[in-house]
GROMACS .gro file of N, CA, C and O in nm:
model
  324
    1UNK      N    1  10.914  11.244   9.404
    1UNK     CA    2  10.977  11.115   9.419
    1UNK      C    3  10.895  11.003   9.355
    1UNK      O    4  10.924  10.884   9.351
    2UNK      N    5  10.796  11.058   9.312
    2UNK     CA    6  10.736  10.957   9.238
    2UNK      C    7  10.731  10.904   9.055
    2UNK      O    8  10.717  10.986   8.965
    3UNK      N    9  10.743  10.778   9.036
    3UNK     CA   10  10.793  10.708   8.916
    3UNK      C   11  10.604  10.783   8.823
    3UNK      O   12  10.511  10.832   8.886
    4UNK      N   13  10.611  10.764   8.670
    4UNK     CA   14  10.551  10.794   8.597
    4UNK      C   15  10.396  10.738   8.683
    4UNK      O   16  10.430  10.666   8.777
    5UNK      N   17  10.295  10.747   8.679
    5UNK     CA   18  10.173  10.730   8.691
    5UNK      C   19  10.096  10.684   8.582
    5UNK      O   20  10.140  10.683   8.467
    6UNK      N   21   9.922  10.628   8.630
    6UNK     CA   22   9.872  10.656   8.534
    6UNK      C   23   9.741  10.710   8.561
    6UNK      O   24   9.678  10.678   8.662
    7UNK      N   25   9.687  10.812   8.452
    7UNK     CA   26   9.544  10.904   8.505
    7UNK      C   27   9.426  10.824   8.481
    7UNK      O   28   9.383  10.771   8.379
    8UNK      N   29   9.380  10.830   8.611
    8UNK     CA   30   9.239  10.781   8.655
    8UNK      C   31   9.113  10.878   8.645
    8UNK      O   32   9.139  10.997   8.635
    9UNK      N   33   9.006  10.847   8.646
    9UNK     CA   34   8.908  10.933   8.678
    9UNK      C   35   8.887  11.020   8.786
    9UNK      O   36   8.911  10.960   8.891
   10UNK      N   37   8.845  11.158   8.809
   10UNK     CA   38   8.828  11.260   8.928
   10UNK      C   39   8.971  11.281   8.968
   10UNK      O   40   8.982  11.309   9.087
   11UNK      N   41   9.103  11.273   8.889
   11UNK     CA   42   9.189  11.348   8.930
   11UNK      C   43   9.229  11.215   9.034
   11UNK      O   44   9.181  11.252   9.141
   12UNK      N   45   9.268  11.130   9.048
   12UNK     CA   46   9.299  10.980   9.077
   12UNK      C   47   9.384  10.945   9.037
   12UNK      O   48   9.354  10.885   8.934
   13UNK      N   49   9.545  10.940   9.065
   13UNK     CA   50   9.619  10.885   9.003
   13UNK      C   51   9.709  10.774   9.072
   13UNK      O   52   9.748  10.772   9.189
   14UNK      N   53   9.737  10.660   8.949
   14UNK     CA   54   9.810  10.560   9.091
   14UNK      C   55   9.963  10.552   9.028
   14UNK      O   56  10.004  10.540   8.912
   15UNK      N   57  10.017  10.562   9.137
   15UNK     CA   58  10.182  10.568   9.079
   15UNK      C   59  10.257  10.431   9.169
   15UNK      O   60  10.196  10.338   9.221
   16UNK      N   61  10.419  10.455   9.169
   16UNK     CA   62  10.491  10.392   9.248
   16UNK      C   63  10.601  10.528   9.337
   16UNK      O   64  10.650  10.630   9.288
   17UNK      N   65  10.609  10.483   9.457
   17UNK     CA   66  10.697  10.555   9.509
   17UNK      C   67  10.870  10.517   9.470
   17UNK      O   68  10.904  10.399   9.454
   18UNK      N   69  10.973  10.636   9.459
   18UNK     CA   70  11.081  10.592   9.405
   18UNK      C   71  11.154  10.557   9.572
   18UNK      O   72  11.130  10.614   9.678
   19UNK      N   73  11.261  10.428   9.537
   19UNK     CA   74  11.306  10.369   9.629
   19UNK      C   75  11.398  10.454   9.688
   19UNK      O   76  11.510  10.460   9.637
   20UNK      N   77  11.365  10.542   9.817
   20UNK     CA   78  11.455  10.638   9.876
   20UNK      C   79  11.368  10.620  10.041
   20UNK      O   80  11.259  10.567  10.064
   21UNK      N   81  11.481  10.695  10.152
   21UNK     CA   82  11.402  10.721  10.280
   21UNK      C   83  11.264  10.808  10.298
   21UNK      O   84  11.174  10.793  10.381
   22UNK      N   85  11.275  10.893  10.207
   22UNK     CA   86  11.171  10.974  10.186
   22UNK      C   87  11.025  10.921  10.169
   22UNK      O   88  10.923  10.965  10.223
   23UNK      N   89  11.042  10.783  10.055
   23UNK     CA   90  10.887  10.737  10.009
   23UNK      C   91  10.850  10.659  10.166
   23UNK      O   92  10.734  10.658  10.207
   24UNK      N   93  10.967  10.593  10.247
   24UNK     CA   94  10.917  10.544  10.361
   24UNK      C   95  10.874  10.668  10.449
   24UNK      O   96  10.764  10.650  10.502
   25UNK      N   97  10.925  10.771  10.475
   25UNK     CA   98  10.839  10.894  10.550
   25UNK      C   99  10.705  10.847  10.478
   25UNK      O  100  10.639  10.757  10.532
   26UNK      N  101  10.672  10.890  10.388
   26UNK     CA  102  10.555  10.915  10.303
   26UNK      C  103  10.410  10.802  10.340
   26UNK      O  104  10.295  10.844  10.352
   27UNK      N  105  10.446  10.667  10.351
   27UNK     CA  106  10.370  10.598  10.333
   27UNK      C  107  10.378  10.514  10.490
   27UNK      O  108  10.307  10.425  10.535
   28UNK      N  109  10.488  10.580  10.542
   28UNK     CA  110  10.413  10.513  10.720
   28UNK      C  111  10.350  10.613  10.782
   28UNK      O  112  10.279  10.587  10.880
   29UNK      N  113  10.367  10.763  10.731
   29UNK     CA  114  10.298  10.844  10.764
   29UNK      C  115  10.133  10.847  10.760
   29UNK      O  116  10.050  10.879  10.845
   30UNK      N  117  10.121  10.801  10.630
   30UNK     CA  118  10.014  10.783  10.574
   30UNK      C  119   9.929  10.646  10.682
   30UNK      O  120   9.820  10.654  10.739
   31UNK      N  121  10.011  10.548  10.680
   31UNK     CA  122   9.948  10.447  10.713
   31UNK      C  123   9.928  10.426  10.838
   31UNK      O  124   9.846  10.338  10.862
   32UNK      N  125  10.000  10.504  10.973
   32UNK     CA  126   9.955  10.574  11.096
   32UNK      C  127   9.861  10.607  11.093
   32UNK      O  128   9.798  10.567  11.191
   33UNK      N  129   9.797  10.674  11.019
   33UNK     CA  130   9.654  10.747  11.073
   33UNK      C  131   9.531  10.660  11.031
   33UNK      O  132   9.422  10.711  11.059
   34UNK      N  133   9.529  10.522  10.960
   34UNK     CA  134   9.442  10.440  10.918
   34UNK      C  135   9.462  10.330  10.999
   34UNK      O  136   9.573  10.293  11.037
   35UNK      N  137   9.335  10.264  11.033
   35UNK     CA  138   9.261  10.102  11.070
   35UNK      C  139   9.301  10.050  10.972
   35UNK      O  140   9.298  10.095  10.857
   36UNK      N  141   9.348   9.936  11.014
   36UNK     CA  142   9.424   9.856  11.129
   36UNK      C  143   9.582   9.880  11.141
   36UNK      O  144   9.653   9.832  11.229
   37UNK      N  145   9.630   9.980  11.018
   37UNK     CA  146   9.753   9.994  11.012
   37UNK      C  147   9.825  10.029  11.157
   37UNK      O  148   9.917   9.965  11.207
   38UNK      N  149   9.747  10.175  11.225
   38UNK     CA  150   9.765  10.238  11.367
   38UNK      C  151   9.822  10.147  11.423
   38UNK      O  152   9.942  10.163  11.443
   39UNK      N  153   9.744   9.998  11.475
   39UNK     CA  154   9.775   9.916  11.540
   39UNK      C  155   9.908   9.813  11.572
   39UNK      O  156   9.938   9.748  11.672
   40UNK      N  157   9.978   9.833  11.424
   40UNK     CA  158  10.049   9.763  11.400
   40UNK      C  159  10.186   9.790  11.468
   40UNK      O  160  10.216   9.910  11.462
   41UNK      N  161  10.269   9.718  11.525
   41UNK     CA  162  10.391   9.688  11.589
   41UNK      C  163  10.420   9.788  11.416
   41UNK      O  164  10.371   9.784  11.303
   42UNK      N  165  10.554   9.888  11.504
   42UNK     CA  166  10.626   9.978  11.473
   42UNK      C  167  10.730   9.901  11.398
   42UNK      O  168  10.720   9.878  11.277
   43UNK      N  169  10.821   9.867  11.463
   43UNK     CA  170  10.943   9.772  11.368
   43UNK      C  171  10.906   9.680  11.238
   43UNK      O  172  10.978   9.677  11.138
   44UNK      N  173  10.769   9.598  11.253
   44UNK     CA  174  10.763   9.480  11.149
   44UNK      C  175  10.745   9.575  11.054
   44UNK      O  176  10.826   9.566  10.962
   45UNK      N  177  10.663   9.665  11.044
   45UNK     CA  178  10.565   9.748  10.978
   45UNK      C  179  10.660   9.834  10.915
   45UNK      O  180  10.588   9.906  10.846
   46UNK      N  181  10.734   9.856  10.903
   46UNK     CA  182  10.848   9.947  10.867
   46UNK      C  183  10.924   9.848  10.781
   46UNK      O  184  10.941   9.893  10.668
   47UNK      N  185  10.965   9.750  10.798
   47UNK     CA  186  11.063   9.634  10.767
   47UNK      C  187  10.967   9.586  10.621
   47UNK      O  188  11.023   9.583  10.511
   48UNK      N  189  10.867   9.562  10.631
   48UNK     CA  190  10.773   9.538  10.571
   48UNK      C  191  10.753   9.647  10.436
   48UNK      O  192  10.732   9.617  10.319
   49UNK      N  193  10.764   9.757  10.486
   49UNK     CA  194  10.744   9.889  10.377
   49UNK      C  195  10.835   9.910  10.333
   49UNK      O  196  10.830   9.950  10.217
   50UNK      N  197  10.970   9.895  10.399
   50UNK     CA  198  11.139   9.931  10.305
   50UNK      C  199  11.134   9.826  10.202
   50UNK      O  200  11.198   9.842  10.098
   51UNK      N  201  11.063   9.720  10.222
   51UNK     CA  202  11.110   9.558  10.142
   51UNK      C  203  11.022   9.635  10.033
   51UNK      O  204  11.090   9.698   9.952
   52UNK      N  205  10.903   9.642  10.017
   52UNK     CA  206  10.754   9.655   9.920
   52UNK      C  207  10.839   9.810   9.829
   52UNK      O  208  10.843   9.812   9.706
   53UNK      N  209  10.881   9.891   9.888
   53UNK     CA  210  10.930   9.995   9.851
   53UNK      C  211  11.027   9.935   9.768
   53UNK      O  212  10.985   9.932   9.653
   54UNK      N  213  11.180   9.870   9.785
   54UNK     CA  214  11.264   9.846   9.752
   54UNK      C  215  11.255   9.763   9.617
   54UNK      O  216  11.309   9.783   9.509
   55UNK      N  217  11.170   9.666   9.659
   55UNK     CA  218  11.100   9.545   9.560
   55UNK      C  219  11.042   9.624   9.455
   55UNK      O  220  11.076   9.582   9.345
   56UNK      N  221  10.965   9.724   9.450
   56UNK     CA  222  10.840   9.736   9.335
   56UNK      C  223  10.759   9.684   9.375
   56UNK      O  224  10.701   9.617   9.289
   57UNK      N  225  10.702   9.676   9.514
   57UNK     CA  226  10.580   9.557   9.522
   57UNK      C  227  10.503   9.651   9.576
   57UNK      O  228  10.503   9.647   9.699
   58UNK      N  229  10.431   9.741   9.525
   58UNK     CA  230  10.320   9.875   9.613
   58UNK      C  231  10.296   9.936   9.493
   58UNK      O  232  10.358   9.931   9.386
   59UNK      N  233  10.172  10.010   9.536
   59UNK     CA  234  10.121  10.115   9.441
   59UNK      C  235  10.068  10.211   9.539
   59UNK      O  236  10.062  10.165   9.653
   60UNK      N  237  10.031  10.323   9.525
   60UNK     CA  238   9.994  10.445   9.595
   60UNK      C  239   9.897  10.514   9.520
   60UNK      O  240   9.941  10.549   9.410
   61UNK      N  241   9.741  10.556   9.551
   61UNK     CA  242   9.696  10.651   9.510
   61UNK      C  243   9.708  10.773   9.562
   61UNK      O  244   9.711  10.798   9.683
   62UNK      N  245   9.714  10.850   9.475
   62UNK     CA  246   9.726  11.007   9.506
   62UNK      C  247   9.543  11.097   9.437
   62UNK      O  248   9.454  11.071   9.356
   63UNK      N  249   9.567  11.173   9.507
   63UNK     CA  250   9.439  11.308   9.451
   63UNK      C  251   9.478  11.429   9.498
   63UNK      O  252   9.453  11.446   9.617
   64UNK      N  253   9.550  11.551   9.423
   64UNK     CA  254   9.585  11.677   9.465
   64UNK      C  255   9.684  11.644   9.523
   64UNK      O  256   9.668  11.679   9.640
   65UNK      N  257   9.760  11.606   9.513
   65UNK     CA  258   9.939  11.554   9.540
   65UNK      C  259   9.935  11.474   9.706
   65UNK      O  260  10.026  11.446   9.785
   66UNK      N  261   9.802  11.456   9.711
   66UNK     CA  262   9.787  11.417   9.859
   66UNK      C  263   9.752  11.210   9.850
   66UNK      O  264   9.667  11.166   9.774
   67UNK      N  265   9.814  11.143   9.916
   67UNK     CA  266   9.847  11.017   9.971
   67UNK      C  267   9.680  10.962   9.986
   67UNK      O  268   9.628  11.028  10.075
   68UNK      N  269   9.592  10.871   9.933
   68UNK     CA  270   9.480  10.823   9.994
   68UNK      C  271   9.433  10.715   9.977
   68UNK      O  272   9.316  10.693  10.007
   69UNK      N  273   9.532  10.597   9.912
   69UNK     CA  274   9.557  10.479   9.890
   69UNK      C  275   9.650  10.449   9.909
   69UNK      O  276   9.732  10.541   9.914
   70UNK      N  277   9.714  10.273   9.937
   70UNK     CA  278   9.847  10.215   9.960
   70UNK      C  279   9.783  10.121   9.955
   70UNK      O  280   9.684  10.118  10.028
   71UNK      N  281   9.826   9.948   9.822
   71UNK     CA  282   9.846   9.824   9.806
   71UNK      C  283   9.979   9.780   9.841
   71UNK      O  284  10.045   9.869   9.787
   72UNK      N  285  10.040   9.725   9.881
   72UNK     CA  286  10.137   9.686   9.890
   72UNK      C  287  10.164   9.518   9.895
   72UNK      O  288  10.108   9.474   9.995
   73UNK      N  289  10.220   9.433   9.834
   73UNK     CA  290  10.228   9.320   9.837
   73UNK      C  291  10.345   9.240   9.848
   73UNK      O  292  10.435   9.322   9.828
   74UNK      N  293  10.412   9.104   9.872
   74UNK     CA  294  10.500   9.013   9.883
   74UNK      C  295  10.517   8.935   9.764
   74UNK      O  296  10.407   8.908   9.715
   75UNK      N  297  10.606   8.892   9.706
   75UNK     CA  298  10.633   8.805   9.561
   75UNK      C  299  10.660   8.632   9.682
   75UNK      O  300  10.718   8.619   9.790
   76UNK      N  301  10.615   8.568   9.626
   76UNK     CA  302  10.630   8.458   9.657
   76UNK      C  303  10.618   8.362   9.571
   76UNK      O  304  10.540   8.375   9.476
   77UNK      N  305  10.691   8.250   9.588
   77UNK     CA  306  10.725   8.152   9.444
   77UNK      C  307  10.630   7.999   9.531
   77UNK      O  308  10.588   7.989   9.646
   78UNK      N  309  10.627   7.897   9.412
   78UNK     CA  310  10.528   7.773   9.513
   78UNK      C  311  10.584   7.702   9.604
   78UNK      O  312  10.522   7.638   9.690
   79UNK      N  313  10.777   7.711   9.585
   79UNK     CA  314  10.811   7.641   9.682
   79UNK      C  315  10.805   7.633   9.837
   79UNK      O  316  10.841   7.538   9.907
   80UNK      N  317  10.735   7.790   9.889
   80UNK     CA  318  10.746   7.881   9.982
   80UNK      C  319  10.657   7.923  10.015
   80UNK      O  320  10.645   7.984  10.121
   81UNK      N  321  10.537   7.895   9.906
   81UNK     CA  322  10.393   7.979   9.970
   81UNK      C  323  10.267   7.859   9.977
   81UNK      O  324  10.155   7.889  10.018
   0.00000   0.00000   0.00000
């Protein structure tokens, strides 16, 4: 499910997840088991990852097809931020 990449050093690659239910399995899964993510209220945190997913606004590192990075960000214009 993932869009083209590009190769990093030690087998490091950072891609985008493709906009489906699946990349959200993928990356709240992921982000459950990490500080401070754990902590986070269930609903925002989800709402938050469908938008970044949907948008193009995230990147994901991978190593051995396995999840061990997540950026994810908000577009905001000056009238608003």
């Amino acid at each position: 499910t993932r869009k083209q990449g590009w190769r990093m050093t030690e087998g490091l690659q950072i891609t985008q997840l493709a906009r489906n239910p699946y990349s959200l399995g993928l990356i709240a899964r992921y982000l459950a088991d990490h500080h401070p993510f754990a902590d986070f209220e269930f609903g925002a945190s989800v709402h938050a990852l469908m938008f970044q997913i949907h948008q193009g606004t995230h990147l994901i590192a991978t190593r051995n097809d396995a999840i061990v990075g997540y950026l994810g960000w908000l577009r905001g214009d000056d009238l608003r931020c």
